[in-house]
Amino acid sequence: MKIGLVYVKGALPGFEDFGNLPTDIVKSNGLIKESNALKASEELDAIIIPGGSLLESNSVSTDLANEITKMAHDGKPVIGICSGFQLLANETDVGRKSPCPIIKKGLGLLDVNFSPLISNDRINAVISDNNNSFFTKNISSSDFITGFHCHTYGKIEIIDENDDNSSKDENTIKNNFGAKPLHYSKIKRMNYGDTDSSILSGVSNDDGNVIGTMIHGILDENPIIVDNILDYIGANYIELDDIFKANEKLKKFIKSELAIDTGITTKNINRCNEFKKIIISSINNKITNSKDINFYNLDSFNKEIPPTLMIGSTGSDSGKTFIVSGITGALTKKGLNVAVLKVGPDVRDIEPSLYLTKNKMEDYSSIKIGHIGWMDIEETLKRLKNSNYDFVIIEGVMSVFTGILNEKIPYSGAEIAVSSNIPILMVSGVNKGGIESAAVDLVSHTNKLKEMGVNVNGILLNKVYDENIFNNVSRFIATETGLSEEDILYLPKIKMDIRSTTPEVEIKLEEFSKYALKTVESYLDLEKIVKMAAIPGFKGYLSFDDIKKFF
């Protein structure tokens, strides 16, 4: 038995485990990787299309589209998740914040259209009463399916085949597979606001073999669905063992390469250990006054909470996601296993990093602030201690102080940093008020953080357009904050297509990640960055009364 996993630019093949089912990589030419000659439709018993930016990246070739369509016509399971679901649909309007729709055509295997709807919740979903697909066999309408959303274009409209106004091109009419509701997700937030809604999040075709779902982790968290797939393709016990062995091999291949089709290998043990030694030396130097001096060595590297650094900023549009992605990719090239977390619920921001690393979206990837997010920082650190990560980067949310005077505790990045002794690299984009204004803003933020007990170990001005002005303000920043001038860094202004490189609007993962990695490697000293990190430890949150003393 063979189950394919689509592996093309813009896909997220490591974002989840897909129930440990995939056995074979399917490339953009529609062929199985191992053979590079056999067509997917002839070799595979099922195919899974992962999330990512498949439509935005235009990475699904005619050959691959034909193979997927052939499998659907043959009655084989075709399962699309998030962006993979959108590929199976008629069309998706990716025109968020655009004055007019921007339509991306799908394969028309599911008779639905998509339009913007943002959701980043961990969710419970219920099964539709009117669907008889194999996918939800033995699951009652009173049972919950669990997983998470991570999408920008999640509003699903089932097209009525009798509606003369519905938009169908010739390809859609030819396929005409229909669409039936499969499941509905209960969500608490939508489009950046609180809600209490139930939204359509999955459909099947009329025959039930083509499945589209917006729920990531649906195969990992719901074993009954995995059993249903295996039962549907007729896998026996011997074949099950072969499937899982092949899956282990597939995962090793996926993790061996940075991003997709870059040719950049990541598993160089010698290179990795050398960089770990740099981190260990830095950590041990920071605990010279501790009774545990020099406890940290290669043998104990993965027995403690990994060294952690937060990328905070003076406000939105500072370039945190770009910087985090570039640093994450560069450290992964060095052989480190890097965890990337997000303060608050918007885990879409760490997708470019996960595209580079092929790591999973963990159930602690979103650090809870107030009532939003997935897991509180105390529990997150416990989980990290038992992980196999070497280094942790936390992307902040908006300004580090945004929300700090809300009576909900914690409600800002600064409070998370204070609670767990997490050092910060402070960032400001200079594109709005200029380099000079950014410098003043950074000094103010840095000194207030230091007053609150946060170690700000570096400052980075992003989108710098004049190096001479930067050199002048770096001296000012160093004088006013007490940092060394060597710890005042910059990245230049990079020319990119705004629409396709804005995570909360529209993004081509492979393009955004490529620019981020190249820029960071060209302008930042990675040794300097990792030496800014420290071993975190939860000590408790500031009370609201304590916070007010600083303002």
Coordinates of C-alpha atoms in Angstrom, one line a residue:
M1 CA 0.0 0.0 0.0
K2 CA 1.3 3.5 -0.9
I3 CA 0.0 6.8 0.3
G4 CA 1.4 9.9 -1.4
L5 CA 2.2 13.3 0.0
V6 CA 2.4 16.3 -2.3
Y7 CA 5.8 17.8 -2.0
V8 CA 6.1 21.1 -4.0
K9 CA 7.2 24.6 -3.4
G10 CA 4.9 26.4 -1.1
A11 CA 3.7 23.2 0.6
L12 CA 4.1 22.4 4.4
P13 CA 4.9 18.7 4.5
G14 CA 6.3 18.9 8.0
F15 CA 3.5 21.0 9.5
E16 CA 1.8 17.9 10.9
D17 CA 2.4 14.1 10.8
F18 CA -0.7 13.3 8.7
G19 CA -1.4 10.3 10.9
N20 CA 2.0 8.8 10.0
L21 CA 0.3 7.6 6.8
P22 CA 2.4 9.1 3.8
T23 CA 4.8 6.6 2.3
D24 CA 5.9 8.4 -0.9
I25 CA 6.7 11.9 -2.0
V26 CA 4.8 13.2 -5.0
K27 CA 6.7 15.8 -6.9
S28 CA 5.5 18.6 -9.2
N29 CA 5.7 16.4 -12.2
G30 CA 3.1 14.0 -10.7
L31 CA 5.6 11.2 -10.4
I32 CA 6.7 9.2 -7.3
K33 CA 10.0 10.4 -6.0
E34 CA 11.5 7.0 -5.3
S35 CA 11.0 5.8 -8.9
N36 CA 10.9 9.2 -10.7
A37 CA 9.2 7.4 -13.5
L38 CA 5.9 6.0 -12.1
K39 CA 2.8 8.1 -12.2
A40 CA 1.1 8.8 -8.9
S41 CA -2.3 7.7 -10.2
E42 CA -0.9 4.3 -11.1
E43 CA 1.1 3.7 -8.0
L44 CA -0.7 5.2 -5.1
D45 CA -3.7 4.0 -3.1
A46 CA -4.4 7.5 -1.7
I47 CA -2.9 11.0 -1.8
I48 CA -2.7 13.8 0.8
I49 CA -2.3 17.4 -0.2
P50 CA -0.9 19.5 2.7
G51 CA -1.4 23.1 3.6
G52 CA 0.9 26.0 2.7
S53 CA 0.6 28.5 -0.1
L54 CA -0.1 26.2 -3.0
L55 CA -2.5 28.5 -4.9
E56 CA -0.5 31.7 -4.2
S57 CA 2.8 30.0 -5.2
N58 CA 1.3 28.5 -8.4
S59 CA 3.3 25.4 -7.7
V60 CA 0.9 22.7 -8.9
S61 CA 1.8 21.8 -12.4
T62 CA -0.7 20.5 -15.1
D63 CA 1.0 17.0 -14.7
L64 CA 0.4 16.9 -11.0
A65 CA -3.1 18.3 -11.3
N66 CA -3.9 15.6 -13.9
E67 CA -2.6 12.8 -11.5
I68 CA -4.7 14.1 -8.6
T69 CA -7.8 14.4 -10.8
K70 CA -7.3 10.8 -12.2
M71 CA -7.1 9.4 -8.7
A72 CA -10.3 11.2 -7.8
H73 CA -12.1 9.8 -10.8
D74 CA -10.8 6.3 -9.9
G75 CA -12.5 6.5 -6.5
K76 CA -9.2 6.7 -4.5
P77 CA -9.0 8.9 -1.4
V78 CA -7.9 12.4 -2.2
I79 CA -7.5 14.4 1.0
G80 CA -6.7 18.1 0.9
I81 CA -5.9 20.1 4.1
C82 CA -6.3 23.9 4.2
S83 CA -4.4 25.1 1.1
G84 CA -4.7 21.5 -0.2
F85 CA -8.5 21.8 0.2
Q86 CA -8.5 25.1 -1.7
L87 CA -6.6 23.4 -4.5
L88 CA -9.5 20.9 -4.8
A89 CA -12.1 23.7 -4.9
N90 CA -13.4 25.7 -7.8
E91 CA -11.7 28.9 -6.8
T92 CA -10.3 31.0 -4.0
D93 CA -10.5 34.8 -3.6
V94 CA -7.1 35.7 -2.1
G95 CA -7.9 39.4 -2.4
R96 CA -7.9 40.3 1.3
K97 CA -7.3 44.0 1.7
S98 CA -7.6 44.3 -2.1
P99 CA -10.2 46.7 -3.7
C100 CA -11.3 43.8 -5.9
P101 CA -11.3 40.0 -5.8
I102 CA -8.1 38.2 -6.7
I103 CA -9.2 34.8 -8.0
K104 CA -7.1 31.7 -7.9
K105 CA -8.6 28.7 -9.8
G106 CA -8.6 25.2 -8.2
L107 CA -9.1 21.8 -9.8
G108 CA -12.9 21.8 -9.4
L109 CA -13.0 18.4 -7.6
L110 CA -15.1 19.9 -4.8
D111 CA -17.9 22.2 -5.8
V112 CA -17.0 25.1 -3.4
N113 CA -15.5 28.5 -3.5
F114 CA -13.3 30.2 -0.8
S115 CA -13.1 33.8 0.3
P116 CA -11.2 35.6 3.2
L117 CA -11.9 34.4 6.7
I118 CA -9.1 34.4 9.3
S119 CA -9.1 31.7 12.0
N120 CA -6.2 30.5 14.2
D121 CA -8.1 28.6 16.9
R122 CA -7.6 25.2 18.3
I123 CA -11.0 23.8 17.6
N124 CA -13.6 21.1 18.2
A125 CA -15.6 20.1 15.2
V126 CA -18.8 18.2 14.8
I127 CA -19.8 15.8 11.9
S128 CA -22.6 16.7 9.5
D129 CA -25.6 14.4 9.8
N130 CA -26.0 14.3 6.0
N131 CA -22.6 12.9 5.0
N132 CA -21.8 9.2 4.4
S133 CA -18.1 9.6 3.5
F134 CA -15.7 6.8 4.6
F135 CA -13.7 9.6 6.3
T136 CA -16.1 10.1 9.1
K137 CA -17.4 6.5 9.4
N138 CA -18.2 5.5 13.0
I139 CA -18.1 9.1 14.2
S140 CA -21.4 10.3 15.5
S141 CA -22.7 13.9 15.4
S142 CA -22.3 14.1 19.2
D143 CA -18.6 13.3 19.0
F144 CA -15.9 16.0 18.6
I145 CA -13.1 16.1 16.1
T146 CA -10.1 18.1 17.3
G147 CA -7.3 20.0 15.6
F148 CA -6.5 23.6 14.7
H149 CA -7.1 26.3 12.1
C150 CA -4.4 28.3 10.5
H151 CA -5.8 30.1 7.6
T152 CA -6.6 33.5 5.9
Y153 CA -9.1 32.3 3.3
G154 CA -11.4 30.0 5.2
K155 CA -15.0 31.0 4.2
I156 CA -16.5 28.1 2.3
E157 CA -19.4 28.5 0.0
I158 CA -21.0 25.3 -1.4
I159 CA -22.1 26.0 -5.0
D160 CA -25.6 25.0 -5.9
E161 CA -25.4 23.1 -9.2
N162 CA -28.8 24.5 -10.1
D163 CA -27.6 28.1 -9.6
D164 CA -27.2 29.7 -13.0
N165 CA -25.1 32.5 -11.5
S166 CA -22.5 30.1 -10.1
S167 CA -19.0 30.5 -11.6
K168 CA -17.7 27.4 -13.2
D169 CA -15.1 27.1 -15.9
E170 CA -15.0 24.2 -18.4
N171 CA -12.7 22.2 -16.1
T172 CA -15.0 22.5 -13.2
I173 CA -18.0 21.4 -15.3
K174 CA -16.1 18.4 -16.6
N175 CA -15.2 17.2 -13.1
N176 CA -18.6 18.1 -11.4
F177 CA -17.9 16.1 -8.3
G178 CA -20.4 18.1 -6.2
A179 CA -19.9 18.9 -2.5
K180 CA -21.5 17.8 0.8
P181 CA -20.9 19.3 4.2
L182 CA -18.5 17.0 6.2
H183 CA -17.9 18.9 9.5
Y184 CA -18.3 22.2 11.2
S185 CA -15.8 23.9 13.5
K186 CA -16.7 25.7 16.7
I187 CA -14.5 28.8 16.9
K188 CA -13.9 31.5 19.5
R189 CA -12.1 34.0 17.3
M190 CA -12.6 35.1 13.7
N191 CA -11.0 37.9 11.7
Y192 CA -9.1 39.2 14.8
G193 CA -12.3 39.5 16.9
D194 CA -14.0 37.3 19.5
T195 CA -16.9 35.2 18.4
D196 CA -18.9 32.2 19.3
S197 CA -19.6 30.6 15.9
S198 CA -19.9 27.3 14.1
I199 CA -18.5 27.5 10.6
L200 CA -18.3 24.9 7.7
S201 CA -14.8 23.6 7.7
G202 CA -14.9 20.4 5.7
V203 CA -16.7 18.9 2.7
S204 CA -16.6 15.7 0.6
N205 CA -17.6 15.1 -3.0
D206 CA -20.8 13.3 -3.7
D207 CA -19.1 9.9 -3.8
G208 CA -17.2 10.6 -0.5
N209 CA -13.7 9.8 -1.7
V210 CA -12.5 13.4 -2.2
I211 CA -12.1 15.2 1.1
G212 CA -11.4 18.8 1.9
T213 CA -10.8 20.0 5.4
M214 CA -9.5 23.2 7.0
I215 CA -8.6 21.4 10.2
H216 CA -4.8 20.8 10.6
G217 CA -3.9 17.9 12.8
I218 CA -7.1 16.1 12.0
L219 CA -5.3 12.9 11.2
D220 CA -2.9 13.2 14.1
E221 CA -5.5 13.9 16.8
N222 CA -8.3 11.6 15.6
P223 CA -7.1 8.0 15.2
I224 CA -10.5 6.8 14.1
I225 CA -10.1 8.8 10.9
V226 CA -6.7 7.2 10.2
D227 CA -8.4 3.8 10.8
N228 CA -11.1 4.8 8.4
I229 CA -8.6 5.6 5.7
L230 CA -6.7 2.4 6.1
D231 CA -9.9 0.4 6.1
Y232 CA -11.1 2.1 3.0
I233 CA -7.9 1.3 1.0
G234 CA -8.0 -2.3 2.4
A235 CA -4.7 -2.3 4.3
N236 CA -4.0 -5.5 6.2
Y237 CA -1.8 -5.8 9.3
I238 CA 1.4 -6.6 7.4
E239 CA 0.8 -3.7 5.1
L240 CA 0.2 -1.4 8.1
D241 CA 3.7 -2.2 9.3
D242 CA 5.1 -1.5 5.9
I243 CA 3.2 1.9 5.7
F244 CA 4.6 3.1 9.1
K245 CA 8.2 2.0 8.2
A246 CA 8.0 3.8 4.9
N247 CA 6.6 6.9 6.7
E248 CA 9.6 7.0 9.0
K249 CA 11.9 7.0 6.0
L250 CA 9.8 9.7 4.3
K251 CA 10.1 11.9 7.4
K252 CA 13.8 11.6 7.4
F253 CA 14.0 12.7 3.8
I254 CA 11.7 15.7 4.4
K255 CA 13.7 16.9 7.4
S256 CA 17.0 16.4 5.5
E257 CA 16.4 19.4 3.3
L258 CA 15.9 23.1 4.1
A259 CA 12.6 24.2 2.6
I260 CA 11.7 22.4 -0.7
D261 CA 13.9 21.8 -3.7
T262 CA 16.6 24.0 -2.4
G263 CA 19.3 21.3 -2.3
I264 CA 20.4 22.6 1.1
T265 CA 21.0 19.8 3.6
T266 CA 20.4 20.4 7.3
K267 CA 21.8 17.3 9.0
N268 CA 25.5 17.9 9.4
I269 CA 26.3 16.6 12.9
N270 CA 29.8 18.1 13.1
R271 CA 28.6 21.5 12.1
C272 CA 25.7 21.2 14.5
N273 CA 27.8 20.3 17.5
E274 CA 30.3 23.1 16.8
F275 CA 27.4 25.6 16.9
K276 CA 26.0 24.0 20.0
K277 CA 29.3 24.5 21.7
I278 CA 29.1 28.2 21.0
I279 CA 25.7 28.3 22.6
I280 CA 26.9 26.3 25.6
S281 CA 29.9 28.5 26.2
S282 CA 27.6 31.6 26.1
I283 CA 25.1 30.0 28.5
N284 CA 27.8 28.9 31.0
N285 CA 29.3 32.4 31.0
K286 CA 26.0 33.8 32.0
I287 CA 25.7 31.5 35.0
T288 CA 29.2 32.0 36.4
N289 CA 27.7 33.1 39.7
S290 CA 25.5 30.0 39.9
K291 CA 26.3 26.9 41.8
D292 CA 25.4 25.0 38.6
I293 CA 28.4 26.6 36.8
N294 CA 29.3 24.6 33.7
F295 CA 26.5 22.1 34.1
Y296 CA 25.6 22.7 30.5
N297 CA 27.4 20.5 28.0
L298 CA 26.8 18.5 24.9
D299 CA 25.5 15.5 26.9
S300 CA 23.0 17.6 28.8
F301 CA 22.1 19.9 25.8
N302 CA 18.6 18.3 25.2
K303 CA 17.8 17.7 28.9
E304 CA 17.1 21.3 29.8
I305 CA 14.8 24.0 28.5
P306 CA 16.6 25.1 25.3
P307 CA 18.2 28.5 25.1
T308 CA 15.4 31.0 24.2
L309 CA 15.3 34.4 22.6
M310 CA 12.3 36.6 22.0
I311 CA 12.1 38.9 18.9
G312 CA 10.2 41.9 20.2
S313 CA 9.4 45.1 18.5
T314 CA 8.2 48.7 18.9
G315 CA 5.0 48.0 16.9
S316 CA 3.4 46.1 14.0
D317 CA 5.0 46.1 10.5
S318 CA 8.5 46.1 12.1
G319 CA 9.4 42.9 10.2
K320 CA 9.4 40.4 13.1
T321 CA 8.2 37.6 10.9
F322 CA 10.8 38.2 8.3
I323 CA 13.6 38.4 10.8
V324 CA 12.4 35.3 12.8
S325 CA 12.1 33.3 9.5
G326 CA 15.6 34.3 8.4
I327 CA 17.2 33.5 11.7
T328 CA 15.4 30.2 12.0
G329 CA 16.4 29.1 8.6
A330 CA 20.0 30.1 9.1
L331 CA 20.3 28.2 12.4
T332 CA 18.6 25.2 10.8
K333 CA 21.3 25.3 8.1
K334 CA 23.8 25.1 10.9
G335 CA 22.2 21.8 12.0
L336 CA 20.2 23.1 15.0
N337 CA 16.6 22.0 15.6
V338 CA 14.9 25.3 16.1
A339 CA 11.4 25.7 17.7
V340 CA 9.5 28.8 16.7
L341 CA 6.7 30.1 18.9
K342 CA 4.3 33.0 18.7
V343 CA 3.1 35.3 21.5
G344 CA -0.7 35.3 21.0
P345 CA -2.9 33.4 18.6
D346 CA -1.7 34.4 15.1
V347 CA 0.3 31.3 14.3
R348 CA 0.2 32.1 10.6
D349 CA 3.2 34.3 11.3
I350 CA 5.4 31.3 12.0
E351 CA 4.5 29.4 8.9
P352 CA 7.5 30.7 6.9
S353 CA 9.8 29.5 9.6
L354 CA 8.1 26.1 9.6
Y355 CA 8.4 26.0 5.8
L356 CA 12.1 26.3 6.2
T357 CA 12.6 23.9 9.1
K358 CA 9.9 21.3 8.2
N359 CA 9.0 21.2 11.9
K360 CA 5.5 20.7 13.2
M361 CA 3.1 23.3 14.5
E362 CA 3.1 22.2 18.1
D363 CA 0.1 22.5 20.4
Y364 CA 2.2 25.0 22.4
S365 CA 3.3 27.0 19.4
S366 CA 0.9 29.8 20.4
I367 CA 1.7 31.4 23.8
K368 CA -1.5 32.4 25.6
I369 CA -2.1 36.0 26.6
G370 CA -5.3 36.8 28.3
H371 CA -8.0 34.6 26.8
I372 CA -6.4 34.2 23.4
G373 CA -3.8 31.8 22.3
W374 CA -3.2 28.1 23.0
M375 CA -1.0 27.4 26.0
D376 CA 0.4 29.5 28.8
I377 CA 4.1 30.1 29.1
E378 CA 4.6 28.0 32.2
E379 CA 3.2 24.8 30.6
T380 CA 5.0 25.7 27.3
L381 CA 8.4 25.7 29.0
K382 CA 7.6 22.4 30.6
R383 CA 6.9 20.9 27.2
L384 CA 10.0 22.4 25.7
K385 CA 12.1 20.8 28.4
N386 CA 10.9 17.4 27.2
S387 CA 11.4 18.2 23.6
N388 CA 14.3 17.6 21.2
Y389 CA 14.7 21.2 20.2
D390 CA 18.1 22.9 20.5
F391 CA 17.0 26.5 20.4
V392 CA 13.8 28.5 20.8
I393 CA 12.8 31.7 19.0
I394 CA 9.7 33.5 20.2
E395 CA 8.1 36.0 17.8
G396 CA 6.4 38.8 19.8
V397 CA 3.1 40.4 19.0
M398 CA 2.7 44.1 17.9
S399 CA 4.7 46.2 20.4
V400 CA 6.1 44.4 23.4
F401 CA 4.0 46.7 25.5
T402 CA 0.7 46.5 23.5
G403 CA -2.0 45.3 26.0
I404 CA 0.2 45.6 29.1
L405 CA -2.3 48.0 30.8
N406 CA -5.2 45.6 30.2
E407 CA -6.2 44.1 33.5
K408 CA -6.0 40.6 32.0
I409 CA -2.8 39.0 33.1
P410 CA -0.6 38.4 31.0
Y411 CA -1.7 40.4 28.0
S412 CA 1.6 41.5 26.4
G413 CA 4.9 40.2 25.2
A414 CA 6.7 42.2 27.9
E415 CA 4.8 40.3 30.6
I416 CA 5.8 36.9 29.0
A417 CA 9.4 38.0 29.0
V418 CA 9.4 39.2 32.6
S419 CA 7.6 36.0 33.8
S420 CA 10.2 33.6 32.5
N421 CA 13.5 35.5 32.2
I422 CA 13.4 35.5 28.5
P423 CA 15.8 38.0 26.9
I424 CA 14.7 40.1 24.0
L425 CA 16.2 41.3 20.7
M426 CA 14.3 44.5 20.1
V427 CA 13.4 45.4 16.5
S428 CA 11.9 48.5 14.8
G429 CA 11.1 49.0 11.2
V430 CA 12.3 52.4 10.0
N431 CA 9.9 52.6 7.0
K432 CA 7.3 54.7 8.8
G433 CA 9.0 57.4 10.8
G434 CA 12.6 57.2 9.6
I435 CA 15.7 55.8 11.1
E436 CA 16.0 58.6 13.7
S437 CA 12.5 58.2 15.0
A438 CA 13.0 54.4 15.2
A439 CA 16.1 55.0 17.2
V440 CA 14.3 57.1 19.8
D441 CA 11.5 54.6 20.0
L442 CA 13.9 51.7 20.5
V443 CA 15.7 53.6 23.3
S444 CA 12.4 54.2 25.1
H445 CA 11.2 50.7 24.8
T446 CA 14.6 49.2 25.8
N447 CA 15.0 51.3 28.9
K448 CA 11.4 50.6 30.0
L449 CA 12.0 46.8 29.6
K450 CA 15.3 47.0 31.5
E451 CA 13.4 48.9 34.3
M452 CA 11.0 46.0 34.4
G453 CA 13.8 43.5 34.7
V454 CA 14.0 42.2 31.1
N455 CA 17.4 41.7 29.5
V456 CA 17.5 43.4 26.2
N457 CA 20.6 41.9 24.7
G458 CA 20.4 43.5 21.2
I459 CA 18.7 46.0 19.1
L460 CA 18.0 45.7 15.4
L461 CA 16.8 48.5 13.0
N462 CA 15.0 46.9 10.0
K463 CA 14.5 48.2 6.5
V464 CA 17.4 50.7 6.8
Y465 CA 17.8 52.9 3.7
D466 CA 21.0 54.8 4.7
E467 CA 23.9 53.2 6.4
N468 CA 25.5 56.5 7.4
I469 CA 22.4 57.6 9.3
F470 CA 22.3 54.2 11.0
N471 CA 26.0 54.5 12.1
N472 CA 25.1 57.8 13.8
V473 CA 22.0 56.6 15.6
S474 CA 23.7 53.4 16.7
R475 CA 26.1 55.4 18.8
F476 CA 23.1 57.3 20.3
I477 CA 21.3 54.1 21.0
A478 CA 24.4 52.5 22.7
T479 CA 24.9 55.6 24.8
E480 CA 21.3 55.8 25.9
T481 CA 20.8 52.1 26.6
G482 CA 24.2 51.0 27.9
L483 CA 24.5 48.4 25.2
S484 CA 27.6 47.9 23.2
E485 CA 27.6 49.4 19.6
E486 CA 28.4 45.9 18.5
D487 CA 24.9 44.8 19.7
I488 CA 23.2 47.5 17.6
L489 CA 22.4 45.7 14.3
Y490 CA 20.6 46.5 11.1
L491 CA 19.0 44.9 8.0
P492 CA 18.7 46.9 4.8
K493 CA 15.5 47.6 3.0
I494 CA 14.7 44.7 0.7
K495 CA 12.6 45.1 -2.4
M496 CA 9.9 42.5 -2.4
D497 CA 6.4 42.2 -3.9
I498 CA 4.2 43.6 -1.1
R499 CA 1.1 41.5 -1.8
S500 CA 2.8 38.1 -2.0
T501 CA 5.1 38.6 1.0
T502 CA 2.7 39.8 3.7
P503 CA 1.8 36.9 6.0
E504 CA -1.6 38.3 7.1
V505 CA -2.7 39.2 3.5
E506 CA -1.1 36.9 0.9
I507 CA 2.1 35.0 1.0
K508 CA 4.2 32.8 -1.3
L509 CA 6.1 30.8 1.4
E510 CA 9.0 29.9 -0.8
E511 CA 9.6 33.5 -2.0
F512 CA 9.2 35.1 1.5
S513 CA 11.4 32.5 3.1
K514 CA 14.1 32.7 0.5
Y515 CA 14.4 36.5 0.9
A516 CA 14.4 36.2 4.7
L517 CA 17.1 33.6 4.8
K518 CA 19.4 35.4 2.3
T519 CA 19.1 38.7 4.1
V520 CA 19.8 37.4 7.5
E521 CA 22.8 35.3 6.3
S522 CA 24.2 38.3 4.5
Y523 CA 23.9 40.9 7.3
L524 CA 23.6 39.3 10.7
D525 CA 26.2 37.4 12.8
L526 CA 24.5 34.2 13.9
E527 CA 27.0 33.7 16.7
K528 CA 26.1 37.1 18.1
I529 CA 22.3 36.3 17.8
V530 CA 22.5 32.9 19.7
K531 CA 24.7 34.5 22.4
M532 CA 21.8 36.8 23.2
A533 CA 19.7 33.8 24.3
A534 CA 19.3 32.4 27.8
I535 CA 17.8 29.5 29.6
P536 CA 14.3 30.6 30.6
G537 CA 12.5 29.7 33.8
F538 CA 9.0 30.6 34.9
K539 CA 8.8 32.6 38.1
G540 CA 5.3 34.1 37.9
Y541 CA 3.5 37.1 36.3
L542 CA 3.6 40.6 37.5
S543 CA 0.3 41.7 39.1
F544 CA -1.6 44.5 37.6
D545 CA -0.6 46.8 40.5
D546 CA 3.0 46.0 39.9
I547 CA 2.7 46.8 36.2
K548 CA 1.1 50.2 36.9
K549 CA 4.1 51.2 38.9
F550 CA 6.1 51.3 35.7
F551 CA 3.7 53.6 33.9

